[in-house]
PDB file of C-alpha atoms in Angstrom:
ATOM      1  CA  MET A   1      -0.161   0.095   0.055  1.00  0.00           C
ATOM      2  CA  ALA A   2       3.006   2.113   0.840  1.00  0.00           C
ATOM      3  CA  ARG A   3       4.675   1.499  -2.823  1.00  0.00           C
ATOM      4  CA  TYR A   4       1.381   2.601  -4.520  1.00  0.00           C
ATOM      5  CA  PHE A   5       0.747   5.949  -2.710  1.00  0.00           C
ATOM      6  CA  LEU A   6       4.443   6.863  -3.251  1.00  0.00           C
ATOM      7  CA  LEU A   7       3.555   5.836  -7.507  1.00  0.00           C
ATOM      8  CA  LYS A   8       0.794   8.164  -7.018  1.00  0.00           C
ATOM      9  CA  MET A   9       2.399  11.157  -5.629  1.00  0.00           C
ATOM     10  CA  VAL A  10       5.090  10.575  -8.290  1.00  0.00           C
ATOM     11  CA  ARG A  11       3.160  10.938 -10.673  1.00  0.00           C
ATOM     12  CA  LEU A  12       0.845  13.650  -9.202  1.00  0.00           C
ATOM     13  CA  VAL A  13       4.323  15.900  -8.815  1.00  0.00           C
ATOM     14  CA  SER A  14       5.388  14.921 -12.204  1.00  0.00           C
ATOM     15  CA  LEU A  15       2.035  15.777 -13.903  1.00  0.00           C
ATOM     16  CA  LEU A  16       1.518  18.863 -11.930  1.00  0.00           C
ATOM     17  CA  PHE A  17       5.395  20.044 -13.516  1.00  0.00           C
ATOM     18  CA  VAL A  18       4.082  19.379 -16.841  1.00  0.00           C
ATOM     19  CA  VAL A  19       1.329  21.186 -16.873  1.00  0.00           C
ATOM     20  CA  SER A  20       2.627  23.672 -15.041  1.00  0.00           C
ATOM     21  CA  LEU A  21       5.918  24.328 -18.327  1.00  0.00           C
ATOM     22  CA  LEU A  22       3.597  24.039 -20.708  1.00  0.00           C
ATOM     23  CA  THR A  23       0.926  26.766 -19.272  1.00  0.00           C
ATOM     24  CA  PHE A  24       3.414  29.179 -18.304  1.00  0.00           C
ATOM     25  CA  LEU A  25       5.037  28.758 -21.860  1.00  0.00           C
ATOM     26  CA  LEU A  26       1.455  29.223 -23.627  1.00  0.00           C
ATOM     27  CA  VAL A  27       0.335  32.207 -21.584  1.00  0.00           C
ATOM     28  CA  ASN A  28       3.807  34.172 -21.432  1.00  0.00           C
ATOM     29  CA  PHE A  29       3.696  33.486 -25.825  1.00  0.00           C
ATOM     30  CA  SER A  30       0.352  34.578 -25.753  1.00  0.00           C
ATOM     31  CA  PRO A  31      -0.443  38.420 -26.840  1.00  0.00           C
ATOM     32  CA  ILE A  32      -1.889  39.930 -23.713  1.00  0.00           C
ATOM     33  CA  ASP A  33       0.364  42.395 -21.815  1.00  0.00           C
ATOM     34  CA  PRO A  34       0.273  41.803 -18.226  1.00  0.00           C
ATOM     35  CA  VAL A  35       1.491  45.153 -17.670  1.00  0.00           C
ATOM     36  CA  ARG A  36      -1.427  46.435 -20.003  1.00  0.00           C
ATOM     37  CA  ALA A  37      -3.554  44.283 -17.615  1.00  0.00           C
ATOM     38  CA  TYR A  38      -2.006  45.774 -14.683  1.00  0.00           C
ATOM     39  CA  ILE A  39      -2.393  49.684 -15.390  1.00  0.00           C
ATOM     40  CA  GLY A  40      -5.692  49.018 -17.862  1.00  0.00           C
ATOM     41  CA  ALA A  41      -7.119  52.411 -18.538  1.00  0.00           C
ATOM     42  CA  ASP A  42      -4.140  54.855 -17.009  1.00  0.00           C
ATOM     43  CA  MET A  43      -1.503  52.725 -20.229  1.00  0.00           C
ATOM     44  CA  LEU A  44      -1.369  55.900 -21.863  1.00  0.00           C
ATOM     45  CA  LEU A  45      -0.284  58.050 -18.962  1.00  0.00           C
ATOM     46  CA  ILE A  46       3.004  56.269 -17.637  1.00  0.00           C
ATOM     47  CA  SER A  47       6.322  56.668 -19.529  1.00  0.00           C
ATOM     48  CA  PRO A  48       8.396  53.768 -20.406  1.00  0.00           C
ATOM     49  CA  GLU A  49      10.971  54.823 -17.453  1.00  0.00           C
ATOM     50  CA  GLN A  50       7.883  53.815 -15.320  1.00  0.00           C
ATOM     51  CA  ARG A  51       6.512  50.943 -17.335  1.00  0.00           C
ATOM     52  CA  ALA A  52       9.874  49.607 -17.075  1.00  0.00           C
ATOM     53  CA  ALA A  53      10.297  49.821 -13.830  1.00  0.00           C
ATOM     54  CA  ILE A  54       6.444  48.130 -13.403  1.00  0.00           C
ATOM     55  CA  GLU A  55       8.466  45.195 -15.451  1.00  0.00           C
ATOM     56  CA  ALA A  56      11.235  44.921 -12.870  1.00  0.00           C
ATOM     57  CA  TYR A  57       9.187  45.075  -9.985  1.00  0.00           C
ATOM     58  CA  TRP A  58       7.682  41.963 -11.205  1.00  0.00           C
ATOM     59  CA  GLY A  59      10.973  40.104 -12.712  1.00  0.00           C
ATOM     60  CA  LEU A  60       8.847  40.250 -16.615  1.00  0.00           C
ATOM     61  CA  ASN A  61      12.388  41.302 -17.671  1.00  0.00           C
ATOM     62  CA  GLN A  62      14.475  38.703 -17.099  1.00  0.00           C
ATOM     63  CA  SER A  63      14.107  35.630 -19.119  1.00  0.00           C
ATOM     64  CA  LEU A  64      11.371  32.770 -18.699  1.00  0.00           C
ATOM     65  CA  ILE A  65      14.427  30.178 -17.094  1.00  0.00           C
ATOM     66  CA  THR A  66      14.034  32.624 -14.916  1.00  0.00           C
ATOM     67  CA  GLN A  67      11.036  34.020 -14.228  1.00  0.00           C
ATOM     68  CA  TYR A  68       9.876  30.063 -14.221  1.00  0.00           C
ATOM     69  CA  THR A  69      12.277  29.042 -11.376  1.00  0.00           C
ATOM     70  CA  LYS A  70      11.276  31.990  -8.911  1.00  0.00           C
ATOM     71  CA  TRP A  71       7.603  30.665  -9.491  1.00  0.00           C
ATOM     72  CA  LEU A  72       8.166  27.081  -9.167  1.00  0.00           C
ATOM     73  CA  THR A  73      10.534  28.501  -5.990  1.00  0.00           C
ATOM     74  CA  SER A  74       7.990  29.928  -4.000  1.00  0.00           C
ATOM     75  CA  ILE A  75       5.415  27.480  -4.807  1.00  0.00           C
ATOM     76  CA  LEU A  76       7.323  25.099  -2.873  1.00  0.00           C
ATOM     77  CA  THR A  77       7.617  27.137   0.173  1.00  0.00           C
ATOM     78  CA  GLY A  78       3.924  28.242  -0.375  1.00  0.00           C
ATOM     79  CA  ASP A  79       3.731  31.147  -1.483  1.00  0.00           C
ATOM     80  CA  LEU A  80       1.646  31.393  -5.141  1.00  0.00           C
ATOM     81  CA  GLY A  81       2.500  35.161  -6.013  1.00  0.00           C
ATOM     82  CA  THR A  82       0.789  38.280  -5.783  1.00  0.00           C
ATOM     83  CA  SER A  83      -1.913  38.106  -8.392  1.00  0.00           C
ATOM     84  CA  LEU A  84      -1.590  41.027 -10.773  1.00  0.00           C
ATOM     85  CA  ILE A  85      -5.336  42.671 -11.662  1.00  0.00           C
ATOM     86  CA  TYR A  86      -6.819  41.485  -7.817  1.00  0.00           C
ATOM     87  CA  ARG A  87      -3.423  43.184  -5.879  1.00  0.00           C
ATOM     88  CA  ILE A  88      -3.717  40.624  -3.107  1.00  0.00           C
ATOM     89  CA  PRO A  89      -2.408  37.345  -2.176  1.00  0.00           C
ATOM     90  CA  VAL A  90      -3.105  34.788  -4.623  1.00  0.00           C
ATOM     91  CA  ILE A  91      -4.480  32.643  -1.797  1.00  0.00           C
ATOM     92  CA  GLU A  92      -6.507  35.207  -0.769  1.00  0.00           C
ATOM     93  CA  VAL A  93      -8.053  34.850  -4.548  1.00  0.00           C
ATOM     94  CA  ILE A  94      -8.346  31.741  -4.309  1.00  0.00           C
ATOM     95  CA  ALA A  95      -9.844  31.468  -0.688  1.00  0.00           C
ATOM     96  CA  ASP A  96     -12.387  33.608  -0.702  1.00  0.00           C
ATOM     97  CA  ARG A  97     -14.045  31.406  -4.235  1.00  0.00           C
ATOM     98  CA  PHE A  98     -12.681  27.880  -3.112  1.00  0.00           C
ATOM     99  CA  LEU A  99     -15.642  27.382  -1.078  1.00  0.00           C
ATOM    100  CA  SER A 100     -18.028  28.940  -3.519  1.00  0.00           C
ATOM    101  CA  SER A 101     -16.723  26.792  -6.310  1.00  0.00           C
ATOM    102  CA  ILE A 102     -17.061  24.270  -4.281  1.00  0.00           C
ATOM    103  CA  LEU A 103     -20.487  24.225  -3.388  1.00  0.00           C
ATOM    104  CA  LEU A 104     -21.717  24.565  -7.049  1.00  0.00           C
ATOM    105  CA  MET A 105     -19.374  20.834  -8.728  1.00  0.00           C
ATOM    106  CA  THR A 106     -20.796  19.166  -5.282  1.00  0.00           C
ATOM    107  CA  MET A 107     -24.017  19.694  -4.953  1.00  0.00           C
ATOM    108  CA  ALA A 108     -24.361  19.748  -9.055  1.00  0.00           C
ATOM    109  CA  TRP A 109     -21.516  16.238  -9.283  1.00  0.00           C
ATOM    110  CA  LEU A 110     -24.136  14.319  -6.290  1.00  0.00           C
ATOM    111  CA  CYS A 111     -27.453  16.086  -8.721  1.00  0.00           C
ATOM    112  CA  SER A 112     -26.473  14.519 -12.077  1.00  0.00           C
ATOM    113  CA  GLY A 113     -25.192  11.399 -10.184  1.00  0.00           C
ATOM    114  CA  VAL A 114     -27.961   9.637  -8.323  1.00  0.00           C
ATOM    115  CA  VAL A 115     -30.589  11.407 -11.185  1.00  0.00           C
ATOM    116  CA  GLY A 116     -28.570   9.000 -13.727  1.00  0.00           C
ATOM    117  CA  LEU A 117     -28.360   5.926 -11.948  1.00  0.00           C
ATOM    118  CA  LEU A 118     -32.123   7.007 -11.171  1.00  0.00           C
ATOM    119  CA  LEU A 119     -32.669   6.964 -14.190  1.00  0.00           C
ATOM    120  CA  GLY A 120     -30.138   4.179 -16.245  1.00  0.00           C
ATOM    121  CA  SER A 121     -31.037   1.989 -13.834  1.00  0.00           C
ATOM    122  CA  LEU A 122     -35.013   2.924 -14.915  1.00  0.00           C
ATOM    123  CA  ALA A 123     -34.474   2.431 -18.961  1.00  0.00           C
ATOM    124  CA  ALA A 124     -32.446  -0.971 -18.574  1.00  0.00           C
ATOM    125  CA  MET A 125     -35.401  -2.262 -16.398  1.00  0.00           C
ATOM    126  CA  LYS A 126     -38.195  -0.924 -19.004  1.00  0.00           C
ATOM    127  CA  LYS A 127     -35.736  -1.812 -22.031  1.00  0.00           C
ATOM    128  CA  GLY A 128     -37.781  -1.645 -25.275  1.00  0.00           C
ATOM    129  CA  THR A 129     -41.098   0.133 -23.828  1.00  0.00           C
ATOM    130  CA  TRP A 130     -42.129   3.796 -24.123  1.00  0.00           C
ATOM    131  CA  ILE A 131     -39.613   4.676 -20.700  1.00  0.00           C
ATOM    132  CA  ASP A 132     -37.254   3.309 -21.861  1.00  0.00           C
ATOM    133  CA  ARG A 133     -37.043   5.161 -25.366  1.00  0.00           C
ATOM    134  CA  LEU A 134     -37.849   8.874 -22.999  1.00  0.00           C
ATOM    135  CA  ILE A 135     -35.014   8.637 -21.227  1.00  0.00           C
ATOM    136  CA  ARG A 136     -32.781   8.020 -24.249  1.00  0.00           C
ATOM    137  CA  GLY A 137     -34.149  10.601 -25.672  1.00  0.00           C
ATOM    138  CA  TYR A 138     -34.187  13.234 -23.537  1.00  0.00           C
ATOM    139  CA  CYS A 139     -30.477  11.994 -22.948  1.00  0.00           C
ATOM    140  CA  SER A 140     -29.860  12.397 -26.922  1.00  0.00           C
ATOM    141  CA  VAL A 141     -31.303  16.114 -26.692  1.00  0.00           C
ATOM    142  CA  LEU A 142     -29.099  16.904 -23.684  1.00  0.00           C
ATOM    143  CA  LEU A 143     -25.634  15.788 -25.181  1.00  0.00           C
ATOM    144  CA  SER A 144     -25.807  17.689 -28.407  1.00  0.00           C
ATOM    145  CA  THR A 145     -27.850  20.787 -25.769  1.00  0.00           C
ATOM    146  CA  PRO A 146     -24.983  23.817 -25.634  1.00  0.00           C
ATOM    147  CA  GLY A 147     -23.783  24.314 -21.816  1.00  0.00           C
ATOM    148  CA  PHE A 148     -24.093  28.345 -22.110  1.00  0.00           C
ATOM    149  CA  TRP A 149     -27.612  27.985 -24.115  1.00  0.00           C
ATOM    150  CA  LEU A 150     -29.200  26.049 -21.434  1.00  0.00           C
ATOM    151  CA  GLY A 151     -28.067  28.369 -18.915  1.00  0.00           C
ATOM    152  CA  LEU A 152     -29.675  31.293 -20.298  1.00  0.00           C
ATOM    153  CA  LEU A 153     -33.046  29.441 -21.221  1.00  0.00           C
ATOM    154  CA  LEU A 154     -33.184  28.149 -17.919  1.00  0.00           C
ATOM    155  CA  LEU A 155     -32.247  31.682 -16.565  1.00  0.00           C
ATOM    156  CA  LEU A 156     -34.387  33.421 -18.226  1.00  0.00           C
ATOM    157  CA  THR A 157     -37.499  31.693 -17.259  1.00  0.00           C
ATOM    158  CA  PHE A 158     -36.611  30.671 -13.291  1.00  0.00           C
ATOM    159  CA  SER A 159     -34.691  33.385 -12.199  1.00  0.00           C
ATOM    160  CA  VAL A 160     -36.547  36.431 -14.906  1.00  0.00           C
ATOM    161  CA  TRP A 161     -40.016  35.353 -15.924  1.00  0.00           C
ATOM    162  CA  LEU A 162     -40.720  33.212 -12.716  1.00  0.00           C
ATOM    163  CA  GLY A 163     -38.032  34.925 -10.595  1.00  0.00           C
ATOM    164  CA  ILE A 164     -38.168  31.939  -8.197  1.00  0.00           C
ATOM    165  CA  PHE A 165     -34.041  32.313  -8.118  1.00  0.00           C
ATOM    166  CA  PRO A 166     -32.178  35.550  -8.107  1.00  0.00           C
ATOM    167  CA  THR A 167     -30.584  35.760 -11.379  1.00  0.00           C
ATOM    168  CA  GLY A 168     -26.339  35.615  -9.999  1.00  0.00           C
ATOM    169  CA  LEU A 169     -24.278  36.277  -7.347  1.00  0.00           C
ATOM    170  CA  SER A 170     -23.167  34.029  -4.896  1.00  0.00           C
ATOM    171  CA  ALA A 171     -24.742  35.312  -2.081  1.00  0.00           C
ATOM    172  CA  PRO A 172     -27.507  38.598  -1.593  1.00  0.00           C
ATOM    173  CA  ILE A 173     -26.991  41.819  -2.405  1.00  0.00           C
ATOM    174  CA  GLY A 174     -26.271  44.464   0.320  1.00  0.00           C
ATOM    175  CA  VAL A 175     -25.928  41.314   2.948  1.00  0.00           C
ATOM    176  CA  THR A 176     -22.730  41.632   5.433  1.00  0.00           C
ATOM    177  CA  SER A 177     -20.775  38.288   5.062  1.00  0.00           C
ATOM    178  CA  ASP A 178     -21.311  38.021   9.268  1.00  0.00           C
ATOM    179  CA  GLU A 179     -25.043  37.600   8.093  1.00  0.00           C
ATOM    180  CA  ILE A 180     -24.857  35.074   4.941  1.00  0.00           C
ATOM    181  CA  THR A 181     -26.475  32.190   6.401  1.00  0.00           C
ATOM    182  CA  PHE A 182     -25.282  28.256   4.718  1.00  0.00           C
ATOM    183  CA  ALA A 183     -28.941  28.423   3.233  1.00  0.00           C
ATOM    184  CA  ASP A 184     -28.250  31.581   1.447  1.00  0.00           C
ATOM    185  CA  ARG A 185     -25.344  29.767  -0.653  1.00  0.00           C
ATOM    186  CA  ILE A 186     -27.191  26.953  -1.101  1.00  0.00           C
ATOM    187  CA  TYR A 187     -30.024  28.859  -3.205  1.00  0.00           C
ATOM    188  CA  HIS A 188     -28.536  31.126  -5.284  1.00  0.00           C
ATOM    189  CA  ALA A 189     -25.777  27.957  -6.454  1.00  0.00           C
ATOM    190  CA  ILE A 190     -29.511  25.910  -6.604  1.00  0.00           C
ATOM    191  CA  LEU A 191     -29.162  27.321 -10.606  1.00  0.00           C
ATOM    192  CA  PRO A 192     -25.839  26.818 -11.664  1.00  0.00           C
ATOM    193  CA  ALA A 193     -25.853  23.439 -10.006  1.00  0.00           C
ATOM    194  CA  ILE A 194     -28.940  22.871 -12.147  1.00  0.00           C
ATOM    195  CA  THR A 195     -27.219  23.855 -15.137  1.00  0.00           C
ATOM    196  CA  LEU A 196     -24.018  21.837 -14.439  1.00  0.00           C
ATOM    197  CA  SER A 197     -25.463  18.758 -13.699  1.00  0.00           C
ATOM    198  CA  ILE A 198     -28.329  18.301 -16.216  1.00  0.00           C
ATOM    199  CA  ILE A 199     -25.608  17.457 -19.338  1.00  0.00           C
ATOM    200  CA  GLY A 200     -23.908  15.758 -17.042  1.00  0.00           C
ATOM    201  CA  ILE A 201     -26.864  13.459 -15.932  1.00  0.00           C
ATOM    202  CA  ALA A 202     -26.926  12.020 -20.108  1.00  0.00           C
ATOM    203  CA  ASN A 203     -23.732  10.063 -19.836  1.00  0.00           C
ATOM    204  CA  VAL A 204     -24.134   8.070 -16.125  1.00  0.00           C
ATOM    205  CA  CYS A 205     -27.838   7.499 -17.269  1.00  0.00           C
ATOM    206  CA  LEU A 206     -26.726   6.351 -20.512  1.00  0.00           C
ATOM    207  CA  HIS A 207     -23.337   3.786 -19.435  1.00  0.00           C
ATOM    208  CA  THR A 208     -25.776   2.782 -16.326  1.00  0.00           C
ATOM    209  CA  ARG A 209     -29.063   1.242 -18.698  1.00  0.00           C
ATOM    210  CA  GLU A 210     -25.710  -0.316 -20.996  1.00  0.00           C
ATOM    211  CA  LYS A 211     -24.031  -1.646 -18.239  1.00  0.00           C
ATOM    212  CA  LEU A 212     -27.149  -2.772 -16.265  1.00  0.00           C
ATOM    213  CA  GLY A 213     -28.160  -4.189 -20.016  1.00  0.00           C
ATOM    214  CA  GLU A 214     -25.800  -6.659 -20.406  1.00  0.00           C
ATOM    215  CA  VAL A 215     -25.956  -7.789 -15.833  1.00  0.00           C
ATOM    216  CA  LEU A 216     -30.123  -8.378 -16.590  1.00  0.00           C
ATOM    217  CA  ARG A 217     -28.940 -10.387 -19.776  1.00  0.00           C
ATOM    218  CA  THR A 218     -26.716 -12.616 -18.101  1.00  0.00           C
ATOM    219  CA  PRO A 219     -27.759 -16.797 -16.515  1.00  0.00           C
ATOM    220  CA  TYR A 220     -27.969 -15.554 -13.229  1.00  0.00           C
ATOM    221  CA  ILE A 221     -30.270 -13.273 -13.731  1.00  0.00           C
ATOM    222  CA  ALA A 222     -32.016 -15.768 -15.617  1.00  0.00           C
ATOM    223  CA  GLN A 223     -32.175 -17.853 -12.923  1.00  0.00           C
ATOM    224  CA  ALA A 224     -32.987 -15.477 -10.323  1.00  0.00           C
ATOM    225  CA  ARG A 225     -35.839 -14.524 -12.319  1.00  0.00           C
ATOM    226  CA  ALA A 226     -36.607 -17.871 -12.111  1.00  0.00           C
ATOM    227  CA  ASN A 227     -36.610 -18.513  -8.697  1.00  0.00           C
ATOM    228  CA  GLY A 228     -39.642 -15.491  -8.504  1.00  0.00           C
ATOM    229  CA  TYR A 229     -36.856 -12.091  -7.957  1.00  0.00           C
ATOM    230  CA  GLU A 230     -38.374  -9.642  -9.770  1.00  0.00           C
ATOM    231  CA  GLY A 231     -38.427  -5.385 -10.009  1.00  0.00           C
ATOM    232  CA  PHE A 232     -36.516  -3.916  -7.169  1.00  0.00           C
ATOM    233  CA  VAL A 233     -36.121  -7.055  -5.477  1.00  0.00           C
ATOM    234  CA  LEU A 234     -33.904  -7.900  -8.300  1.00  0.00           C
ATOM    235  CA  LEU A 235     -32.337  -5.012  -9.572  1.00  0.00           C
ATOM    236  CA  LYS A 236     -31.138  -4.876  -5.237  1.00  0.00           C
ATOM    237  CA  ARG A 237     -29.737  -8.521  -4.660  1.00  0.00           C
ATOM    238  CA  HIS A 238     -28.179  -8.760  -8.031  1.00  0.00           C
ATOM    239  CA  GLY A 239     -28.043  -5.214 -10.220  1.00  0.00           C
ATOM    240  CA  ILE A 240     -26.816  -3.164  -8.077  1.00  0.00           C
ATOM    241  CA  ARG A 241     -23.216  -3.972  -7.890  1.00  0.00           C
ATOM    242  CA  ASN A 242     -22.074  -4.610 -11.343  1.00  0.00           C
ATOM    243  CA  MET A 243     -24.233  -1.504 -12.645  1.00  0.00           C
ATOM    244  CA  LEU A 244     -22.401   0.795 -10.293  1.00  0.00           C
ATOM    245  CA  LEU A 245     -19.338  -0.340 -12.000  1.00  0.00           C
ATOM    246  CA  PRO A 246     -19.002   1.670 -14.601  1.00  0.00           C
ATOM    247  CA  ALA A 247     -21.590   4.780 -13.567  1.00  0.00           C
ATOM    248  CA  VAL A 248     -18.416   4.817 -10.490  1.00  0.00           C
ATOM    249  CA  SER A 249     -15.941   5.187 -13.379  1.00  0.00           C
ATOM    250  CA  VAL A 250     -17.857   7.670 -15.793  1.00  0.00           C
ATOM    251  CA  HIS A 251     -19.087   9.990 -12.760  1.00  0.00           C
ATOM    252  CA  PHE A 252     -15.463  10.434 -10.951  1.00  0.00           C
ATOM    253  CA  ALA A 253     -13.766  10.741 -14.529  1.00  0.00           C
ATOM    254  CA  SER A 254     -16.303  13.617 -14.933  1.00  0.00           C
ATOM    255  CA  PHE A 255     -14.588  15.833 -12.884  1.00  0.00           C
ATOM    256  CA  GLY A 256     -12.708  17.822 -15.532  1.00  0.00           C
ATOM    257  CA  GLU A 257     -15.729  18.175 -17.605  1.00  0.00           C
ATOM    258  CA  LEU A 258     -17.095  19.265 -14.058  1.00  0.00           C
ATOM    259  CA  PHE A 259     -14.310  21.917 -13.579  1.00  0.00           C
ATOM    260  CA  GLY A 260     -14.738  22.855 -17.315  1.00  0.00           C
ATOM    261  CA  GLY A 261     -18.670  23.403 -17.464  1.00  0.00           C
ATOM    262  CA  ALA A 262     -18.376  25.470 -13.990  1.00  0.00           C
ATOM    263  CA  ILE A 263     -16.623  27.858 -15.952  1.00  0.00           C
ATOM    264  CA  LEU A 264     -19.358  27.986 -18.206  1.00  0.00           C
ATOM    265  CA  ALA A 265     -22.130  28.173 -15.500  1.00  0.00           C
ATOM    266  CA  GLU A 266     -20.125  30.342 -13.273  1.00  0.00           C
ATOM    267  CA  GLN A 267     -20.346  32.722 -16.449  1.00  0.00           C
ATOM    268  CA  VAL A 268     -23.595  32.653 -17.496  1.00  0.00           C
ATOM    269  CA  PHE A 269     -24.491  33.065 -13.662  1.00  0.00           C
ATOM    270  CA  SER A 270     -22.193  36.125 -12.624  1.00  0.00           C
ATOM    271  CA  TYR A 271     -20.947  33.552  -9.618  1.00  0.00           C
ATOM    272  CA  PRO A 272     -18.305  34.179  -8.301  1.00  0.00           C
ATOM    273  CA  GLY A 273     -16.226  30.791  -7.887  1.00  0.00           C
ATOM    274  CA  LEU A 274     -12.710  29.385  -9.842  1.00  0.00           C
ATOM    275  CA  GLY A 275     -14.003  29.474 -12.983  1.00  0.00           C
ATOM    276  CA  GLN A 276     -14.891  32.695 -12.913  1.00  0.00           C
ATOM    277  CA  ALA A 277     -11.438  33.981 -11.676  1.00  0.00           C
ATOM    278  CA  VAL A 278      -8.942  31.847 -14.290  1.00  0.00           C
ATOM    279  CA  VAL A 279     -11.266  33.548 -16.553  1.00  0.00           C
ATOM    280  CA  ASP A 280     -10.353  36.523 -15.753  1.00  0.00           C
ATOM    281  CA  ALA A 281      -6.895  35.709 -15.404  1.00  0.00           C
ATOM    282  CA  GLY A 282      -6.578  34.190 -19.122  1.00  0.00           C
ATOM    283  CA  LEU A 283      -7.870  37.702 -20.210  1.00  0.00           C
ATOM    284  CA  GLU A 284      -5.864  40.248 -18.291  1.00  0.00           C
ATOM    285  CA  GLY A 285      -3.009  38.064 -18.521  1.00  0.00           C
ATOM    286  CA  ASP A 286      -2.590  37.862 -14.920  1.00  0.00           C
ATOM    287  CA  VAL A 287      -0.174  34.611 -14.418  1.00  0.00           C
ATOM    288  CA  PRO A 288       0.486  33.796 -10.962  1.00  0.00           C
ATOM    289  CA  LEU A 289      -3.604  33.310 -10.827  1.00  0.00           C
ATOM    290  CA  PHE A 290      -3.401  31.677 -13.469  1.00  0.00           C
ATOM    291  CA  LEU A 291      -1.317  29.318 -13.458  1.00  0.00           C
ATOM    292  CA  ALA A 292      -1.876  28.742  -9.224  1.00  0.00           C
ATOM    293  CA  ILE A 293      -6.086  27.896 -10.698  1.00  0.00           C
ATOM    294  CA  VAL A 294      -4.723  25.791 -13.699  1.00  0.00           C
ATOM    295  CA  LEU A 295      -2.631  22.928 -10.608  1.00  0.00           C
ATOM    296  CA  ILE A 296      -5.575  23.237  -8.299  1.00  0.00           C
ATOM    297  CA  SER A 297      -7.682  22.160 -11.180  1.00  0.00           C
ATOM    298  CA  THR A 298      -5.295  19.458 -12.118  1.00  0.00           C
ATOM    299  CA  CYS A 299      -5.055  18.419  -8.803  1.00  0.00           C
ATOM    300  CA  PHE A 300      -8.689  17.600  -8.821  1.00  0.00           C
ATOM    301  CA  VAL A 301      -8.775  15.650 -11.923  1.00  0.00           C
ATOM    302  CA  PHE A 302      -6.047  13.597 -10.773  1.00  0.00           C
ATOM    303  CA  VAL A 303      -7.669  13.106  -7.210  1.00  0.00           C
ATOM    304  CA  GLY A 304     -11.211  12.011  -8.608  1.00  0.00           C
ATOM    305  CA  ASN A 305      -9.701   9.749 -11.324  1.00  0.00           C
ATOM    306  CA  TRP A 306      -7.862   8.127  -7.864  1.00  0.00           C
ATOM    307  CA  ILE A 307     -10.781   7.219  -5.778  1.00  0.00           C
ATOM    308  CA  ALA A 308     -12.508   5.954  -9.194  1.00  0.00           C
ATOM    309  CA  ASP A 309      -9.330   3.383  -9.106  1.00  0.00           C
ATOM    310  CA  LEU A 310     -10.202   2.476  -5.466  1.00  0.00           C
ATOM    311  CA  LEU A 311     -13.732   2.603  -5.206  1.00  0.00           C
ATOM    312  CA  TYR A 312     -13.309   0.154  -8.437  1.00  0.00           C
ATOM    313  CA  VAL A 313     -11.414  -2.168  -6.231  1.00  0.00           C
ATOM    314  CA  VAL A 314     -14.023  -2.049  -3.829  1.00  0.00           C
ATOM    315  CA  LEU A 315     -16.582  -2.263  -5.949  1.00  0.00           C
ATOM    316  CA  ASP A 316     -15.234  -5.296  -8.100  1.00  0.00           C
ATOM    317  CA  PRO A 317     -14.020  -8.689  -5.397  1.00  0.00           C
ATOM    318  CA  ARG A 318     -12.165  -9.724  -8.972  1.00  0.00           C
ATOM    319  CA  MET A 319      -9.683  -6.828  -9.015  1.00  0.00           C
ATOM    320  CA  ARG A 320      -8.785  -7.651  -5.309  1.00  0.00           C
ATOM    321  CA  LYS A 321      -7.654 -11.026  -6.188  1.00  0.00           C
ATOM    322  CA  GLY A 322      -4.171 -11.720  -6.319  1.00  0.00           C
ATOM    323  CA  ARG A 323      -3.842  -8.328  -7.805  1.00  0.00           C
ATOM    324  CA  ASN A 324      -1.739  -5.342  -6.575  1.00  0.00           C
ATOM    325  CA  ILE A 325      -2.921  -1.727  -6.751  1.00  0.00           C
ATOM    326  CA  SER A 326      -1.699   0.077 -10.084  1.00  0.00           C
TER     327      SER A 326
END
């Protein structure tokens, strides 16, 4: 087990190094000028000497190798740098937005997993009926639907027309942070979470339907039916464990898609999370903030796949016999 965790840590460190290096090079070779992003509308008012002083202060006049080495050294000491657009330490920007993003993605992830499993199981149990065709049609429509368009449609319907949910933000306007309750945060995250989860439901549903359909065609299921098991009892005793394997792998492997979808959802609903921060950092050339969020998202996806591997071993006894975790 110790060797397993050591190998995973080596893979994670190697992945973070490669991702950070490639991201650093791509951002620096982009046409965005970080000095212009930092100065803003007053760019025309500064002299070449002032611009050179700003570049020297941020270390932008140094070679790319020197910049990356200094940044990497700072990361190892726990210093993520200072945001160029927010002008505060990057760790403070991330801490301010991290909980909002985690709440949004957790709600969306749980919703898509539970609903996807239920719909997929129902479609498999009713295969060939109108219920199965309705669910498959629903999933096909969702898979071809752009997430941002769906978010705008939900925003227009439930916020503008019906007034059930707020039009944006993660907390009520005009309320201090001490007065904001957890219920307020949940209420403001409902519509973005629904937007983020609806499309994810389709993948889980279709994979669950396919796997459970294979399970229901096996000889031991035929024997169970001959013994009088039907419906939910049959599913509970013989189908759930077998269908959970593909559902687990698909759902945990979707962490990357979840983070990417959160960026669009946060933009549509003006939800102040990491997704909105990474867009601002990319457009404004805020290299320290952009790199920090990229590293966090990389860890997020890696941990999701890691958990999927562990759950595979827990749920499938065949993988525990005669096989080491790798």
